[in-house]
XYZ file of C-alpha atoms in Angstrom:
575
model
C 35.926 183.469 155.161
C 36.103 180.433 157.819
C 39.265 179.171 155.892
C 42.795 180.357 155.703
C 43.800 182.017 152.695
C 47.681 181.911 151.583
C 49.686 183.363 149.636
C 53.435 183.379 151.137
C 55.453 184.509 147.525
C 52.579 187.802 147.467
C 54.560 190.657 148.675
C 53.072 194.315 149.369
C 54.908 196.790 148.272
C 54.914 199.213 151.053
C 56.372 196.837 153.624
C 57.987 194.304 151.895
C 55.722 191.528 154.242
C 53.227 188.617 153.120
C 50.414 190.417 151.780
C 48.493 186.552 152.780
C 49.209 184.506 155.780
C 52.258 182.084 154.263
C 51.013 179.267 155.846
C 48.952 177.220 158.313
C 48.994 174.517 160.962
C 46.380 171.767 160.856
C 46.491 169.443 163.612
C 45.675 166.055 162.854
C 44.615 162.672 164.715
C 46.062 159.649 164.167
C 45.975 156.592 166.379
C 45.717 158.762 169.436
C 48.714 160.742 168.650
C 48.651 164.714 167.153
C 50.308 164.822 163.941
C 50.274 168.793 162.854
C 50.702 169.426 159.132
C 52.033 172.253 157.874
C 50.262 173.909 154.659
C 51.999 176.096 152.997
C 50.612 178.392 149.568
C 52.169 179.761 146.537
C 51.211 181.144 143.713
C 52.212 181.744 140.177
C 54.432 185.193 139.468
C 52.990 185.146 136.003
C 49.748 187.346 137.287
C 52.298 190.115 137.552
C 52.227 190.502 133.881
C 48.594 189.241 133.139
C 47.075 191.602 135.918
C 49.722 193.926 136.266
C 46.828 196.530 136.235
C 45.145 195.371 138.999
C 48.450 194.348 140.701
C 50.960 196.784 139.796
C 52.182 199.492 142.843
C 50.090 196.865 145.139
C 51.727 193.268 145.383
C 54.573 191.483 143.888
C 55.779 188.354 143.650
C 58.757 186.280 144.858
C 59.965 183.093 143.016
C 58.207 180.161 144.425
C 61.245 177.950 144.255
C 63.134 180.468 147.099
C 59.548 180.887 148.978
C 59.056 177.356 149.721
C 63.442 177.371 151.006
C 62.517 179.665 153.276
C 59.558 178.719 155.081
C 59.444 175.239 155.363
C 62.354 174.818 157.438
C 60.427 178.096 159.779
C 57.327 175.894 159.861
C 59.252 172.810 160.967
C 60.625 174.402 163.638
C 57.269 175.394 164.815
C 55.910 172.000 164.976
C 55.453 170.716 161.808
C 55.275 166.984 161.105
C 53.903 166.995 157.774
C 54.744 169.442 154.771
C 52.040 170.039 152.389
C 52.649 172.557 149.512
C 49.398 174.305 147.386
C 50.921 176.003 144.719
C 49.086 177.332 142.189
C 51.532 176.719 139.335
C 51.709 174.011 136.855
C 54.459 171.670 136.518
C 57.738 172.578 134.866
C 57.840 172.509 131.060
C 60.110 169.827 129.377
C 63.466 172.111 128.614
C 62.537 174.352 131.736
C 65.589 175.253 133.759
C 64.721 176.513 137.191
C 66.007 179.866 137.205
C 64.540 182.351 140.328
C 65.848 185.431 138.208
C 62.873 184.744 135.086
C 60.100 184.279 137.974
C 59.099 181.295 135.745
C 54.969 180.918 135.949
C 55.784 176.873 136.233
C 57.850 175.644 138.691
C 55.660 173.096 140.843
C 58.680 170.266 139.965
C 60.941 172.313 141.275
C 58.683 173.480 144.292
C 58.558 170.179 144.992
C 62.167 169.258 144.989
C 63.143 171.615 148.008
C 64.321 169.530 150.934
C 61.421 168.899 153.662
C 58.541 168.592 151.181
C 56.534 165.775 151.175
C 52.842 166.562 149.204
C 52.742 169.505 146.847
C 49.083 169.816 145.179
C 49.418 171.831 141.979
C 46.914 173.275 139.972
C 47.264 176.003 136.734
C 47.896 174.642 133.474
C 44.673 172.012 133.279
C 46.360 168.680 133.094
C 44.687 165.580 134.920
C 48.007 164.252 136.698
C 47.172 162.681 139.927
C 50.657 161.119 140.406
C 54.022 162.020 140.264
C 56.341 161.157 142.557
C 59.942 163.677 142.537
C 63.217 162.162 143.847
C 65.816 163.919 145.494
C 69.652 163.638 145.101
C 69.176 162.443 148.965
C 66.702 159.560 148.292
C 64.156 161.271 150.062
C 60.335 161.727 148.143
C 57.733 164.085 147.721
C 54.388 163.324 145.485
C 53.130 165.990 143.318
C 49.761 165.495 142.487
C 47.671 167.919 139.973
C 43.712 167.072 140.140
C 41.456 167.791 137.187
C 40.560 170.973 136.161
C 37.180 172.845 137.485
C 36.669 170.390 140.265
C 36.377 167.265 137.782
C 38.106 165.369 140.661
C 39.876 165.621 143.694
C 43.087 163.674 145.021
C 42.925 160.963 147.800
C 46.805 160.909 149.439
C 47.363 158.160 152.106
C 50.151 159.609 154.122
C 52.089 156.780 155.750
C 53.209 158.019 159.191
C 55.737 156.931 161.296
C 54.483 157.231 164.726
C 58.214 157.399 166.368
C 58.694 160.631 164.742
C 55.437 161.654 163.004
C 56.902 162.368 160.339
C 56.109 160.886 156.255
C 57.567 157.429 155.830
C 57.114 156.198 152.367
C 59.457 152.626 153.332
C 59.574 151.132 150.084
C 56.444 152.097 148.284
C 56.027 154.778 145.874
C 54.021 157.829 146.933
C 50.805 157.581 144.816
C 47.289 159.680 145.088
C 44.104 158.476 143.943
C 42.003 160.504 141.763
C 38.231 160.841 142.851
C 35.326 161.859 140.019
C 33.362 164.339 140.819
C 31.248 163.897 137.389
C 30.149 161.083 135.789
C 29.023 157.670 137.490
C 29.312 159.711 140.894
C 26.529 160.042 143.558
C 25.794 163.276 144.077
C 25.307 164.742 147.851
C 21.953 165.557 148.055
C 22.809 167.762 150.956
C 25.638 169.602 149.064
C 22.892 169.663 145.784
C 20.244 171.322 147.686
C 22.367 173.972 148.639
C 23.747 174.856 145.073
C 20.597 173.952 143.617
C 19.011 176.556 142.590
C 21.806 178.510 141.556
C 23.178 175.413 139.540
C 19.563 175.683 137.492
C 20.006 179.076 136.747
C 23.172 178.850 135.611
C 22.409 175.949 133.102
C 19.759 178.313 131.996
C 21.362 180.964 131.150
C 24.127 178.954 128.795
C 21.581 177.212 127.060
C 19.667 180.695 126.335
C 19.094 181.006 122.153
C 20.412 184.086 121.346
C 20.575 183.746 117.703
C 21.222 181.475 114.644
C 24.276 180.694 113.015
C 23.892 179.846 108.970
C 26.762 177.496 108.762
C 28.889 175.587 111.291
C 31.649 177.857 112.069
C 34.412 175.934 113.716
C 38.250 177.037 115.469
C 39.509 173.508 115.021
C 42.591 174.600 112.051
C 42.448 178.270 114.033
C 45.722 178.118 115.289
C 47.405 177.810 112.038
C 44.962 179.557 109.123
C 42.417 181.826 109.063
C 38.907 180.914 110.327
C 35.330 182.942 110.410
C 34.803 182.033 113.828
C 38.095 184.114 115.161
C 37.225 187.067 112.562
C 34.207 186.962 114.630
C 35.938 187.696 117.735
C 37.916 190.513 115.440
C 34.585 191.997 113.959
C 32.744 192.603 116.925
C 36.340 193.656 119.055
C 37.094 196.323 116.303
C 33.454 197.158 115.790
C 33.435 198.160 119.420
C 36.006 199.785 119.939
C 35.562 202.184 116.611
C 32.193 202.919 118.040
C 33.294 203.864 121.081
C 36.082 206.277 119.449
C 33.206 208.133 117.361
C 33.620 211.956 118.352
C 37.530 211.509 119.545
C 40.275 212.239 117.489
C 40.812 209.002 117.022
C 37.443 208.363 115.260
C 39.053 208.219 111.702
C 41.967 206.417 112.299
C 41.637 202.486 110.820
C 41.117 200.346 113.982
C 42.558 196.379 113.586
C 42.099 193.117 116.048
C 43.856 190.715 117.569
C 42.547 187.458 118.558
C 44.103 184.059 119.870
C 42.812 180.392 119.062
C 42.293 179.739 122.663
C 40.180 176.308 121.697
C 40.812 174.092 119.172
C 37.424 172.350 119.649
C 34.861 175.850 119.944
C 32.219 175.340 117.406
C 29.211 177.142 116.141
C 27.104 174.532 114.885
C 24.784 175.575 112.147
C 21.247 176.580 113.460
C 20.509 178.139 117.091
C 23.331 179.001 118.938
C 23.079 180.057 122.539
C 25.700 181.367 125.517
C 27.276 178.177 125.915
C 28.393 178.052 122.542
C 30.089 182.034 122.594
C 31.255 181.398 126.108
C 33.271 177.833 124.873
C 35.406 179.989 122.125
C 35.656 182.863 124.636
C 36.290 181.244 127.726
C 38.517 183.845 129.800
C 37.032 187.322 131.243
C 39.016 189.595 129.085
C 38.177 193.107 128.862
C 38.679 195.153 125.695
C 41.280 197.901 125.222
C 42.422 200.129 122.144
C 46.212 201.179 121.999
C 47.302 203.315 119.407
C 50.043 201.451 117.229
C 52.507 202.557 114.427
C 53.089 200.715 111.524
C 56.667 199.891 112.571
C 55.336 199.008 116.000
C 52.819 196.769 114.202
C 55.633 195.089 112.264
C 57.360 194.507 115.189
C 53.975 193.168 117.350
C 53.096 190.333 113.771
C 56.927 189.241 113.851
C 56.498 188.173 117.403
C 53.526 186.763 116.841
C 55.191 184.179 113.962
C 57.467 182.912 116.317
C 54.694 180.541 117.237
C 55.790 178.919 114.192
C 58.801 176.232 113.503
C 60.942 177.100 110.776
C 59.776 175.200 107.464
C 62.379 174.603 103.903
C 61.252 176.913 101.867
C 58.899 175.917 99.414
C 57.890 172.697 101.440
C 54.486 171.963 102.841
C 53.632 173.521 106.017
C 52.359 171.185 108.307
C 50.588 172.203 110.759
C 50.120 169.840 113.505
C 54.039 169.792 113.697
C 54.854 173.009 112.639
C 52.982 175.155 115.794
C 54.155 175.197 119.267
C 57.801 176.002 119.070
C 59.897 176.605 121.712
C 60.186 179.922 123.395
C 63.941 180.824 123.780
C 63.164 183.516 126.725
C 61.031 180.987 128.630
C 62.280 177.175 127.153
C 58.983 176.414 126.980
C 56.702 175.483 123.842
C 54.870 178.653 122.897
C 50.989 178.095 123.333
C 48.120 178.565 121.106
C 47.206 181.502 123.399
C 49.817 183.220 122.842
C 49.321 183.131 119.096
C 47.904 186.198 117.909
C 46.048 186.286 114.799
C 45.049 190.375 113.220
C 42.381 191.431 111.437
C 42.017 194.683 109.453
C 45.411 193.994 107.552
C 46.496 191.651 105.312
C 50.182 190.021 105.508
C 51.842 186.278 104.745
C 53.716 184.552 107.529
C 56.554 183.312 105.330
C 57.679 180.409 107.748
C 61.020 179.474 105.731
C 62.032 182.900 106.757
C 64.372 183.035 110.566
C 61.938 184.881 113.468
C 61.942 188.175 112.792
C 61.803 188.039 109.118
C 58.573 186.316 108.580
C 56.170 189.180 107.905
C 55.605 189.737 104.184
C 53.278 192.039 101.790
C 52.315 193.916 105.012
C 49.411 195.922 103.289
C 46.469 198.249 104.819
C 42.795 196.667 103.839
C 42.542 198.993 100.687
C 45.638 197.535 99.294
C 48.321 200.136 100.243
C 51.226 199.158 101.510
C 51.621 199.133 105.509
C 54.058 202.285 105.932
C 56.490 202.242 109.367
C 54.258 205.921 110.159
C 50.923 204.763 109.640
C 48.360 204.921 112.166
C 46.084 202.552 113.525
C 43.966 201.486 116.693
C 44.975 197.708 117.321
C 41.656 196.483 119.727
C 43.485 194.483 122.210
C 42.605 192.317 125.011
C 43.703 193.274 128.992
C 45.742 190.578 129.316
C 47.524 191.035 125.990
C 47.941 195.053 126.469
C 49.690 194.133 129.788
C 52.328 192.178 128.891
C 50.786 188.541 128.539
C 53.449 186.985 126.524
C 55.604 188.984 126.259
C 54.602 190.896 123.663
C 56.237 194.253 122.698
C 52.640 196.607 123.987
C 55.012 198.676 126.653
C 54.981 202.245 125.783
C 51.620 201.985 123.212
C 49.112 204.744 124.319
C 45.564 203.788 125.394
C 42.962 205.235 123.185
C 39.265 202.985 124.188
C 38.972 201.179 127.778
C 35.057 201.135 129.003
C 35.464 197.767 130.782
C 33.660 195.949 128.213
C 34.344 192.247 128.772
C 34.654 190.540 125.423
C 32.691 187.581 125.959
C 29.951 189.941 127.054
C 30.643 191.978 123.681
C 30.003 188.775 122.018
C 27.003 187.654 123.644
C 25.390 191.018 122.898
C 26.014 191.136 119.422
C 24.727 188.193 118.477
C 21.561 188.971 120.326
C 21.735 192.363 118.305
C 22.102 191.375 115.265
C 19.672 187.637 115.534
C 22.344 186.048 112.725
C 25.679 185.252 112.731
C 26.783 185.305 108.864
C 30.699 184.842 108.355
C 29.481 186.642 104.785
C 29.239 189.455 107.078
C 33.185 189.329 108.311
C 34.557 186.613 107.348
C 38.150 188.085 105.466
C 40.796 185.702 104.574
C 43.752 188.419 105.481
C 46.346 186.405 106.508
C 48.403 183.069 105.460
C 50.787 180.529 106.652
C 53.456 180.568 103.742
C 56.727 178.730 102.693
C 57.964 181.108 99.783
C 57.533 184.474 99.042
C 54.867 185.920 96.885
C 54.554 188.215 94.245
C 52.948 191.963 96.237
C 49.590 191.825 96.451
C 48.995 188.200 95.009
C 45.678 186.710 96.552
C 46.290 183.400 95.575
C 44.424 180.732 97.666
C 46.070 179.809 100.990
C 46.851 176.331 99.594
C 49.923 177.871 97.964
C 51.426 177.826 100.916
C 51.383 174.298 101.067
C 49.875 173.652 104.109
C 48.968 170.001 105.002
C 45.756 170.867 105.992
C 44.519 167.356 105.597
C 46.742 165.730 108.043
C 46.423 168.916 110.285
C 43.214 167.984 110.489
C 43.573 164.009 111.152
C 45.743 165.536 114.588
C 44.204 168.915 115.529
C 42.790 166.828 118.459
C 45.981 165.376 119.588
C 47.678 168.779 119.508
C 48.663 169.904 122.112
C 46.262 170.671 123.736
C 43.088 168.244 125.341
C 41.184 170.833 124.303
C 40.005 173.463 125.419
C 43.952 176.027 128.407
C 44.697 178.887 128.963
C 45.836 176.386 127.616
C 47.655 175.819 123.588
C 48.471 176.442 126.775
C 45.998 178.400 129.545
C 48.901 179.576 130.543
C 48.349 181.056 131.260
C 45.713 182.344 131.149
C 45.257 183.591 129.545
C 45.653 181.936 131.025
C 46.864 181.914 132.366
C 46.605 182.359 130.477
C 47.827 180.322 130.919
C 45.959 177.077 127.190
C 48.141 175.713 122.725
C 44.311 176.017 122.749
C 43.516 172.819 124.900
C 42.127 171.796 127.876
C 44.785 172.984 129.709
C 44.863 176.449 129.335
C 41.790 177.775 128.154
C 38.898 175.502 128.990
C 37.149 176.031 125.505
C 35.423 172.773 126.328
C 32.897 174.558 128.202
C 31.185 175.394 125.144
C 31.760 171.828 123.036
C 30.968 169.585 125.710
C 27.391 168.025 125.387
C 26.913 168.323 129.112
C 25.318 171.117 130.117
C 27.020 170.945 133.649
C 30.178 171.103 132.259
C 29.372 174.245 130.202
C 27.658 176.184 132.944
C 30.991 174.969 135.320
C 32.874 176.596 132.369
C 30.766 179.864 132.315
C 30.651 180.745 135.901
C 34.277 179.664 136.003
C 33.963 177.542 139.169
C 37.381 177.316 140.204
C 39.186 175.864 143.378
C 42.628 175.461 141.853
C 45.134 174.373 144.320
C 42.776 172.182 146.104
C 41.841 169.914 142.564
C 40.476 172.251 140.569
C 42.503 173.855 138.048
C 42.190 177.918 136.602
C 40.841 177.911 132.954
C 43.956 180.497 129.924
C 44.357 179.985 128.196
C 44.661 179.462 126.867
C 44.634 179.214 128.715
C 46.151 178.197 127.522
C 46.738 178.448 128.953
C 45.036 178.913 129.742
C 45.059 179.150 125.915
C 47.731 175.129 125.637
C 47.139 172.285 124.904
C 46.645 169.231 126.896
C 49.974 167.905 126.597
C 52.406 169.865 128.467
C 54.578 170.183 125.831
C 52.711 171.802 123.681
C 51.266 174.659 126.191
C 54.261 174.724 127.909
C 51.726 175.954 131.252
C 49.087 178.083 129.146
C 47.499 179.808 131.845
C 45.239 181.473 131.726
C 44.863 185.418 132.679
C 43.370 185.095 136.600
C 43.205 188.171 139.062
C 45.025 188.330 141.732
C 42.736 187.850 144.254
C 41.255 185.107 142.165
C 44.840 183.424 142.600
C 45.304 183.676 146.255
C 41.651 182.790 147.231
C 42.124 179.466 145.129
C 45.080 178.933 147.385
C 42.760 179.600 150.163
C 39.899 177.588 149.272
C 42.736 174.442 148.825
C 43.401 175.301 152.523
C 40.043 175.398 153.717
C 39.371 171.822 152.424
C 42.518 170.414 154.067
C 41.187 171.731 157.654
C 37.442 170.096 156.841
C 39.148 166.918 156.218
C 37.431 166.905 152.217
C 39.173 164.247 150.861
C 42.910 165.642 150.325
C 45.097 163.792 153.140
C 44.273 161.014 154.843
C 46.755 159.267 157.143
C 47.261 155.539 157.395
C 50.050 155.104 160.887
C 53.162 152.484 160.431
C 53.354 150.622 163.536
C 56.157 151.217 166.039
C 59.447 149.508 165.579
């Protein structure tokens, strides 16, 4: 790489040192004079649960908060005029309370806060913020600005300068960036198009391949609070997988259930051909499939965690939905996001949401009817970011039974070009329900029962909380990740709903250049898996690798030493 690639909060385990350089010095020009700006990158501890596979024994991460303390004050002393600040985080959640002891995956506010600060570019949880402008207990300033996600813009910051001191002096005005579209009514470099050209063409190619038919519009817009075809989709082929690749173990006759997340609340399969676009849009991170062996008092346990995504309803009261989702994490003060919303297939059960967390699992029952015993065996299919600890969920200590790499997007792909016809006939199972009272054992009466306001659920699902596709509910987040609840923010599912075939292929190949203005896709996303609105995916990010992480950091770096269009310095005169 002809860039510098940071990453000051990675720590290698050996020797305790920056696994990344934590920072660089840019000199810059301005009226004659040097002005040297000091970039420093961090990067989100949350990949220590998401990729604790690949990470785990390598790297691990210090707060971001206590990274930024300690080095800017180091890189003034060497020189530094200007501090700028990449971090690949989102901003804190509303309710957040900085707190270096959680490693909190959001923290860019608070980043931004330490003394010495003056641009922090932030980039994780999806959300189109160019401007935000922090205020110390001193008076003094810093401007946070968070670019659109996948390159959809970039930030313009005019830095005034004092030329006495070279150093940031905002006088009277507000900091403020301006936001720069890099889609839309935009000229495109010709020089920059020729380059990418040819790989752009194949890429829009390949996600607008046919690979099958769909015989009825299958959408995940009500996903995150009922049961929907398109997620037992996901489910089918995840469990279908894994129990073929368990034929001739010991495990081969042991009942093998799914969990999936709503990652997008606007993935579709419209009716007629569907191509790669439209499985990559409600699969949007690079999850690979896993089987852990699970109890059913370990399942219990894994649903009831699940339902906390839920608010607490009255009992017998309509459950509605577009209020009723997100709530607030107590470990993490942060609304839960769609991501992190699990959904299981293979079993049926009632969420009964008048019922206090932990409480809320009823008529737990196997597929044949029996009743879901506390030393019954199954094989849960399970995605990698899931099975290592993305969101907390209680997986520690659950044996690995399948893991051939498959990535389930992949697995997805492939099956529908297997089987030529996606028919929810085939898998569609209405196994689990959103409920306000209690039900008689066994009683299949029709998910309305529950009350849910599905109309009005309906009328909102694209204000949730979440723009849309993050990580993203969420990410974060990512799954994000993961980050995206199911939004724009953490999981990116607008790659496959968008009309523009740019867009989708951007999604696919997940062009990413997060610190710099690009955001990661979660969850869901959002993370990211979350929604749009930061309150709803509380920074859905969205599952990334390590490696992923830093070099986004990186690539933010190497665009502030070629000048592309991140800080730009306008001098104060002399006085």
């Amino acid at each position: 790489m002809d860039f510098p690639l940071l990453g000051a909060n990675v720590i290698d385990d050996d020797d305790g040192q920056p696994h990344l350089d934590p920072y660089t010095m840019i000199d810059k020009q301005v009226d004659g004079e040097t002005v040297t700006v000091g970039v420093l990158g961090v990067t989100t501890p949350g990949s220590r649960i998401w990729d604790k596979n690949n990470l785990s024994g390598k790297v691990h991460f210090d707060d971001p908060v206590e990274t930024t303390q300690k080095y800017v004050p180091e890189m003034k002393s060497k020189g530094a005029d200007v501090i700028v600040v990449l971090s690949h985080s989102g901003k804190d959640p509303k309710g957040q309370n900085w707190d270096p002891a959680k490693l909190q995956e959001n923290v860019s506010t608070s980043v931004a806060k330490v003394p010495g600060v003056d641009v922090l570019v932030a980039g994780h949880t999806h959300q189109n913020e160019p401007s935000q402008v922090v205020t110390r207990d001193d008076g003094s300033k810093a401007l946070i600005t968070q670019p659109n996600y996948w390159a959809r813009s970039v930030s313009e910051v005019d830095l005034p300068i004092n030329l006495d001191t070279h150093h940031v002096d905002w006088g009277t005005m507000d900091p403020a960036a301006r936001p720069l579209a890099t889609q839309g009514d935009v000229a495109e470099d010709q020089e920059i198009r020729d380059l990418v050209d040819e790989q752009h063409q194949k890429t829009i190619d390949y996600v607008n391949t046919k690979i099958g038919s769909v015989t009825e519009t299958l959408s995940a817009k009500t996903s995150y609070y009922e049961d929907t075809a398109i997620l037992d989709f996901i489910s089918h082929v995840q469990s279908q997988t894994v129990r073929d690749g368990l034929k001739g173990t010991d495990y081969a006759d042991v009942p093998v259930i799914s969990q999936a997340s709503p990652f997008s609340r606007t993935a579709e399969f419209p009716a007629g051909d569907i191509t790669i676009r439209d499985v990559a849009g409600l699969y949007v991170f690079d999850n690979t499939l896993s089987g852990v062996e699970i109890n059913g008092s370990q399942l219990k346990d894994y649903l009831e965690f699940s339902a906390r995504y839920f608010k607490r309803t009255d009992e017998g009261a309509d459950f509605d939905p577009a209020n009723g989702t997100n709530a607030i994490d107590e470990a993490t003060d942060a609304p839960i996001p769609d991501y992190n919303y699990d959904a299981l297939s293979g079993i049926d059960y009632d969420i009964n949401v008048s019922k206090p967390v932990g409480e809320r699992i009823e008529d737990l029952r196997q597929s044949d009817g029996a009743e879901v015993r506390d030393d019954d065996r199954f094989v849960l299919a399970i995605n990698n970011y899931r099975q290592s600890g993305g969101g907390a969920y209680p997986v520690d200590g659950l044996k690995e039974v399948y893991n051939e790499q498959v990535e389930v997007r992949q697995a997805l792909i492939d099956w529908v070009q297997d089987e030529k016809v996606v028919d929810p006939a085939d898998f569609f199972d209405e196994n689990w329900q959103v409920v306000t009272s209690s039900r008689a054992p066994g009683d299949d009466a029709d998910a309305d029962s529950s009350g849910t306001d599905s109309a009005e659920a309906d009328a909102e699902a694209d204000a949730d909380g979440s723009d849309s596709d993050a990580d993203s509910g969420g990410v974060s987040d990512t799954e994000g990740d993961d980050s995206s609840g199911g939004g724009d923010t953490a999981d990116g599912g607008s790659a496959g709903s968008s009309d523009n075939a740019d867009d989708d292929a951007a999604g696919t190949t997940r062009a990413e250049a997060d610190a710099t203005s690009a955001d990661e896709a979660g969850g869901n996303s959002d993370s990211s898996g979350g929604a749009d609105s930061a309150d709803a995916d509380g920074g859905g990010h969205l599952p990334r690798t390590g490696v992923e992480i830093a070099t986004g950091i990186g690539l933010a770096a190497g665009a502030i030493a070629l000048g592309a269009a991140l800080i730009l310095f306008s001098r104060r005169r002399r006085h």
